[in-house]
């Protein structure tokens, strides 16, 4: 099912050290309710799903009204959130009642020390993990996203165990896109891919063994070994994104402009289906880690 992705607020109560949105919160005004409703109405014929995202969508005063409006038009509604507001069970109930079907929650550590350091927000770990529990207790699907970075990659297996114990049915490890805060903090936040891979694989193995769906993002086939089926890009539907500007076909943009393949990639058996890494990675670190699979 094709979907639209609407950045409903650039504000955020976290300050993630790898946030790709960077300082948009300081410079980019949020769309009005009316603008969002117009997008929803105009897009409904061609799209069946809407993802509300940000920034942090729960900071938007009328988010429950917007979810209800989207549901009324017949959309399947996904919310991409840092999960903190869901610590309040009444808020959870209200937004689910309004029509939220599925929740994608960011979680970057297995304890408060790590997660709160990465989000720059004390208390965020306690709120986000309690939020996940609340959503799950109300019978809704939660998938989590963990951005891999220099501070957490050695703990990916522990993060996997933590998420499974929390009851999360699907989790994803995403390599950071080196833009925004990730670019600003590159020296202490962005790890080399070859260093993270043993930990990524261990974290995936734990989830598979315990019956979870596990995914990776922005990690090409040649680095994943037997975990190639976990590549999330194989499963992401075509998406039109309403950011500051409109991206008509994000999947095509990702393949043709956002990501890049290297000088040896043509020799690789995955050349056609592989998207390659985000282009910033080889532009900064080179192509040595990407070895074609014959
Ligand atoms: S096409 Fe290039 S980046 Fe993709 S798996 Fe093959 S060698 Fe790796």
Short mmCIF file of C-alpha atoms and ligand atoms in Angstrom, two decimals:
data_model
loop_
_atom_site.label_atom_id
_atom_site.label_comp_id
_atom_site.label_asym_id
_atom_site.label_seq_id
_atom_site.Cartn_x
_atom_site.Cartn_y
_atom_site.Cartn_z
CA UNK A 1 0.00 0.00 0.00
CA UNK A 2 1.46 3.39 -1.00
CA UNK A 3 1.66 5.96 1.74
CA UNK A 4 2.17 9.60 2.56
CA UNK A 5 4.51 10.83 5.28
CA UNK A 6 3.66 14.19 6.85
CA UNK A 7 6.06 16.02 9.14
CA UNK A 8 3.41 17.50 11.41
CA UNK A 9 5.83 19.27 13.76
CA UNK A 10 9.53 20.06 13.69
CA UNK A 11 9.50 20.67 17.45
CA UNK A 12 10.88 17.94 19.66
CA UNK A 13 11.36 17.31 23.37
CA UNK A 14 14.45 15.16 22.63
CA UNK A 15 17.74 16.49 21.28
CA UNK A 16 19.19 13.37 19.66
CA UNK A 17 22.88 13.66 18.86
CA UNK A 18 22.30 12.04 15.45
CA UNK A 19 18.99 13.71 14.52
CA UNK A 20 18.83 14.05 10.76
CA UNK A 21 16.43 16.99 11.07
CA UNK A 22 19.20 19.04 12.72
CA UNK A 23 18.11 22.57 13.54
CA UNK A 24 14.87 22.60 11.52
CA UNK A 25 13.01 23.08 14.81
CA UNK A 26 14.56 26.55 15.09
CA UNK A 27 13.93 27.68 11.54
CA UNK A 28 11.02 25.79 9.99
CA UNK A 29 7.44 26.67 10.88
CA UNK A 30 4.96 23.82 11.34
CA UNK A 31 2.14 23.33 8.86
CA UNK A 32 -1.27 24.55 10.00
CA UNK A 33 -4.08 22.08 10.77
CA UNK A 34 -5.81 23.31 7.64
CA UNK A 35 -2.76 22.60 5.45
CA UNK A 36 -2.46 19.08 6.86
CA UNK A 37 -6.15 18.39 6.34
CA UNK A 38 -5.89 19.58 2.73
CA UNK A 39 -2.93 17.23 2.12
CA UNK A 40 -4.91 14.35 3.64
CA UNK A 41 -7.99 15.07 1.53
CA UNK A 42 -6.12 15.55 -1.74
CA UNK A 43 -3.97 12.44 -1.28
CA UNK A 44 -6.64 9.97 -0.25
CA UNK A 45 -7.47 8.68 -3.73
CA UNK A 46 -3.89 7.61 -4.43
CA UNK A 47 -2.71 6.66 -0.93
CA UNK A 48 -4.11 4.32 1.69
CA UNK A 49 -1.74 4.95 4.59
CA UNK A 50 -0.47 8.05 6.35
CA UNK A 51 2.56 8.29 8.61
CA UNK A 52 2.55 11.25 10.97
CA UNK A 53 6.07 12.12 11.98
CA UNK A 54 8.32 15.05 12.87
CA UNK A 55 10.16 16.24 14.96
CA UNK A 56 7.88 14.85 17.59
CA UNK A 57 4.26 14.62 16.50
CA UNK A 58 2.81 14.41 20.02
CA UNK A 59 3.92 17.99 20.72
CA UNK A 60 1.37 19.20 18.21
CA UNK A 61 -1.65 20.53 20.14
CA UNK A 62 -4.32 19.01 17.90
CA UNK A 63 -2.64 15.73 17.01
CA UNK A 64 -5.59 13.66 18.23
CA UNK A 65 -7.94 15.70 16.01
CA UNK A 66 -5.65 15.15 13.01
CA UNK A 67 -5.47 11.39 13.63
CA UNK A 68 -9.25 11.32 13.85
CA UNK A 69 -9.57 13.34 10.62
CA UNK A 70 -7.21 10.96 8.78
CA UNK A 71 -9.06 7.94 10.10
CA UNK A 72 -12.36 9.45 9.00
CA UNK A 73 -11.00 9.62 5.44
CA UNK A 74 -10.18 5.92 5.63
CA UNK A 75 -6.39 6.02 6.07
CA UNK A 76 -4.43 3.45 7.99
CA UNK A 77 -2.57 5.67 10.48
CA UNK A 78 0.98 5.13 11.66
CA UNK A 79 2.66 7.36 14.24
CA UNK A 80 6.46 7.75 14.32
CA UNK A 81 7.34 9.05 17.74
CA UNK A 82 9.94 9.18 20.47
CA UNK A 83 7.24 7.59 22.63
CA UNK A 84 7.57 9.89 25.63
CA UNK A 85 3.99 11.19 25.67
CA UNK A 86 2.69 7.63 25.73
CA UNK A 87 3.78 7.35 29.34
CA UNK A 88 0.36 8.94 29.93
CA UNK A 89 -2.12 6.12 29.52
CA UNK A 90 -5.11 8.42 28.95
CA UNK A 91 -3.27 10.02 26.02
CA UNK A 92 -2.57 6.53 24.63
CA UNK A 93 -6.21 5.55 24.91
CA UNK A 94 -7.41 8.80 23.32
CA UNK A 95 -5.11 8.62 20.30
CA UNK A 96 -5.89 4.95 19.72
CA UNK A 97 -9.60 5.71 20.01
CA UNK A 98 -9.08 8.49 17.43
CA UNK A 99 -7.70 5.92 14.98
CA UNK A 100 -3.95 5.31 15.40
CA UNK A 101 -3.23 1.81 14.11
CA UNK A 102 0.48 1.37 14.51
CA UNK A 103 3.37 2.96 16.41
CA UNK A 104 7.02 3.29 15.41
CA UNK A 105 8.97 4.28 18.52
CA UNK A 106 12.63 5.34 18.72
CA UNK A 107 14.71 3.72 21.43
CA UNK A 108 18.48 4.06 21.41
CA UNK A 109 19.70 2.35 24.54
CA UNK A 110 18.88 -0.45 26.98
CA UNK A 111 19.18 1.76 30.03
CA UNK A 112 18.57 5.37 31.06
CA UNK A 113 22.25 6.28 31.12
CA UNK A 114 22.80 5.44 27.46
CA UNK A 115 19.42 6.41 26.01
CA UNK A 116 19.15 9.72 27.89
CA UNK A 117 22.70 10.67 26.94
CA UNK A 118 21.92 10.07 23.26
CA UNK A 119 18.57 11.89 23.36
CA UNK A 120 19.96 14.72 25.50
CA UNK A 121 16.79 14.46 27.60
CA UNK A 122 16.87 13.18 31.17
CA UNK A 123 13.91 10.91 31.91
CA UNK A 124 13.28 10.08 28.24
CA UNK A 125 14.22 6.41 28.65
CA UNK A 126 11.76 5.89 31.49
CA UNK A 127 8.98 7.66 29.58
CA UNK A 128 9.60 5.98 26.22
CA UNK A 129 9.88 2.46 27.63
CA UNK A 130 6.76 2.94 29.78
CA UNK A 131 5.07 4.40 26.69
CA UNK A 132 5.87 1.28 24.68
CA UNK A 133 4.42 -0.90 27.44
CA UNK A 134 1.25 1.20 27.54
CA UNK A 135 0.71 0.98 23.79
CA UNK A 136 1.29 -2.77 23.79
CA UNK A 137 -1.07 -3.23 26.75
CA UNK A 138 -3.80 -1.56 24.67
CA UNK A 139 -3.30 -4.16 21.94
CA UNK A 140 -1.54 -2.04 19.30
CA UNK A 141 1.48 -2.91 17.19
CA UNK A 142 4.82 -1.33 18.14
CA UNK A 143 7.95 -1.46 16.02
CA UNK A 144 11.06 0.22 17.37
CA UNK A 145 13.92 1.96 15.64
CA UNK A 146 17.40 2.15 17.14
CA UNK A 147 19.91 4.46 15.47
CA UNK A 148 23.32 2.78 15.56
CA UNK A 149 26.08 5.09 16.77
CA UNK A 150 29.51 5.07 18.36
CA UNK A 151 28.08 5.05 21.88
CA UNK A 152 25.53 2.24 21.55
CA UNK A 153 26.78 -0.20 18.91
CA UNK A 154 28.56 -2.48 21.38
CA UNK A 155 25.27 -2.80 23.27
CA UNK A 156 23.03 -3.78 20.35
CA UNK A 157 22.67 -7.36 21.72
CA UNK A 158 21.66 -5.95 25.13
CA UNK A 159 19.25 -3.54 23.42
CA UNK A 160 17.73 -6.51 21.55
CA UNK A 161 17.22 -8.40 24.83
CA UNK A 162 15.73 -5.32 26.46
CA UNK A 163 13.23 -4.75 23.62
CA UNK A 164 12.18 -8.39 23.56
CA UNK A 165 11.66 -8.41 27.33
CA UNK A 166 9.54 -5.27 26.91
CA UNK A 167 7.30 -7.24 24.52
CA UNK A 168 8.26 -5.49 21.26
CA UNK A 169 7.34 -7.76 18.32
CA UNK A 170 9.57 -6.02 15.74
CA UNK A 171 12.74 -3.95 16.06
CA UNK A 172 15.08 -2.26 13.61
CA UNK A 173 18.71 -1.14 13.76
CA UNK A 174 19.28 1.84 11.44
CA UNK A 175 22.63 3.17 10.31
CA UNK A 176 22.59 6.99 10.68
CA UNK A 177 22.19 9.28 7.72
CA UNK A 178 25.18 11.64 8.08
CA UNK A 179 23.24 14.90 7.91
CA UNK A 180 21.95 17.34 10.52
CA UNK A 181 23.22 16.55 14.03
CA UNK A 182 24.93 13.33 12.86
CA UNK A 183 27.15 15.42 10.57
CA UNK A 184 27.75 18.01 13.27
CA UNK A 185 28.71 15.29 15.79
CA UNK A 186 30.39 12.93 13.32
CA UNK A 187 33.65 12.58 15.29
CA UNK A 188 32.01 10.94 18.32
CA UNK A 189 28.66 9.69 16.99
CA UNK A 190 29.16 8.06 13.58
CA UNK A 191 30.82 4.62 13.68
CA UNK A 192 32.51 2.78 10.80
CA UNK A 193 30.32 0.06 9.35
CA UNK A 194 32.89 -2.71 9.65
CA UNK A 195 33.14 -2.09 13.41
CA UNK A 196 29.42 -2.31 14.08
CA UNK A 197 28.60 -5.41 12.04
CA UNK A 198 29.45 -8.16 14.59
CA UNK A 199 27.18 -6.45 17.11
CA UNK A 200 24.41 -5.82 14.56
CA UNK A 201 24.42 -9.49 13.60
CA UNK A 202 24.38 -10.63 17.23
CA UNK A 203 21.43 -8.29 17.91
CA UNK A 204 19.55 -9.68 14.92
CA UNK A 205 20.31 -13.29 15.88
CA UNK A 206 18.83 -12.76 19.35
CA UNK A 207 15.56 -11.48 17.89
CA UNK A 208 15.27 -14.25 15.32
CA UNK A 209 15.91 -16.90 17.98
CA UNK A 210 13.14 -15.40 20.12
CA UNK A 211 10.59 -15.16 17.30
CA UNK A 212 10.79 -11.42 16.61
CA UNK A 213 10.79 -9.63 13.26
CA UNK A 214 14.15 -7.88 12.92
CA UNK A 215 15.23 -5.30 10.37
CA UNK A 216 18.23 -3.18 9.41
CA UNK A 217 18.24 0.10 7.50
CA UNK A 218 20.98 1.63 5.33
CA UNK A 219 23.27 -1.40 5.57
CA UNK A 220 23.99 -2.99 2.17
CA UNK A 221 23.86 -6.72 1.40
CA UNK A 222 27.64 -7.18 1.34
CA UNK A 223 27.93 -6.40 5.05
CA UNK A 224 25.06 -8.51 6.31
CA UNK A 225 26.11 -12.08 5.48
CA UNK A 226 23.27 -14.49 6.23
CA UNK A 227 21.10 -11.67 7.58
CA UNK A 228 20.36 -10.18 4.15
CA UNK A 229 16.65 -10.91 4.48
CA UNK A 230 16.52 -8.36 7.31
CA UNK A 231 17.09 -5.37 5.00
CA UNK A 232 14.16 -3.01 5.68
CA UNK A 233 14.35 -1.27 2.30
CA UNK A 234 12.97 -4.47 0.74
CA UNK A 235 9.75 -3.88 2.67
CA UNK A 236 9.26 -0.08 2.68
CA UNK A 237 6.27 0.97 0.53
CA UNK A 238 6.48 3.82 -1.97
CA UNK A 239 6.14 7.04 -0.02
CA UNK A 240 5.37 10.68 -0.82
CA UNK A 241 6.92 12.91 1.84
CA UNK A 242 5.57 16.28 2.96
CA UNK A 243 8.63 17.81 4.65
CA UNK A 244 9.57 21.50 4.29
CA UNK A 245 9.46 20.61 0.59
CA UNK A 246 7.47 17.81 -1.02
CA UNK A 247 9.33 14.70 -2.14
CA UNK A 248 6.97 13.08 -4.67
CA UNK A 249 8.59 9.63 -4.57
CA UNK A 250 10.93 9.14 -1.65
CA UNK A 251 11.81 5.54 -2.63
CA UNK A 252 12.99 6.66 -6.06
CA UNK A 253 14.87 9.62 -4.59
CA UNK A 254 16.52 7.31 -2.04
CA UNK A 255 17.71 4.94 -4.76
CA UNK A 256 18.70 7.51 -7.37
CA UNK A 257 19.98 10.43 -5.30
CA UNK A 258 20.15 9.70 -1.58
CA UNK A 259 22.18 6.50 -1.87
CA UNK A 260 25.13 5.54 -3.98
CA UNK A 261 26.85 2.46 -5.34
CA UNK A 262 30.61 2.20 -5.72
CA UNK A 263 33.06 1.60 -8.55
CA UNK A 264 33.11 -2.19 -7.89
CA UNK A 265 29.42 -2.65 -7.23
CA UNK A 266 28.67 -3.62 -10.84
CA UNK A 267 30.51 -6.89 -10.17
CA UNK A 268 28.20 -7.72 -7.30
CA UNK A 269 25.34 -10.19 -7.62
CA UNK A 270 23.15 -7.82 -5.55
CA UNK A 271 23.83 -4.82 -7.78
CA UNK A 272 20.25 -4.58 -9.03
CA UNK A 273 18.42 -4.90 -5.74
CA UNK A 274 21.00 -3.15 -3.52
CA UNK A 275 20.56 0.58 -2.89
CA UNK A 276 24.11 1.03 -1.55
CA UNK A 277 24.88 3.18 1.53
CA UNK A 278 23.67 6.76 2.03
CA UNK A 279 25.97 8.69 -0.31
CA UNK A 280 27.57 10.69 2.52
CA UNK A 281 29.20 7.53 3.94
CA UNK A 282 31.53 6.65 1.01
CA UNK A 283 32.04 10.35 0.31
CA UNK A 284 33.56 10.61 3.81
CA UNK A 285 34.99 7.13 4.46
CA UNK A 286 35.53 5.65 0.98
CA UNK A 287 34.48 2.31 -0.51
CA UNK A 288 36.92 -0.15 1.13
CA UNK A 289 34.34 -1.83 3.35
CA UNK A 290 31.99 -2.73 0.49
CA UNK A 291 33.17 -5.93 -1.22
CA UNK A 292 31.12 -7.21 -4.15
CA UNK A 293 29.54 -10.62 -3.66
CA UNK A 294 30.31 -12.83 -6.64
S1 LIG B 1 26.10 -3.56 -4.79
FE1 LIG B 1 27.89 -2.66 -3.73
S2 LIG B 1 27.09 -1.87 -1.80
FE2 LIG B 1 25.57 -3.28 -2.64
S3 LIG B 1 25.97 -5.26 -1.71
FE3 LIG B 1 27.08 -5.21 -3.65
S4 LIG B 1 29.13 -4.41 -3.14
FE4 LIG B 1 27.79 -3.97 -1.42
#
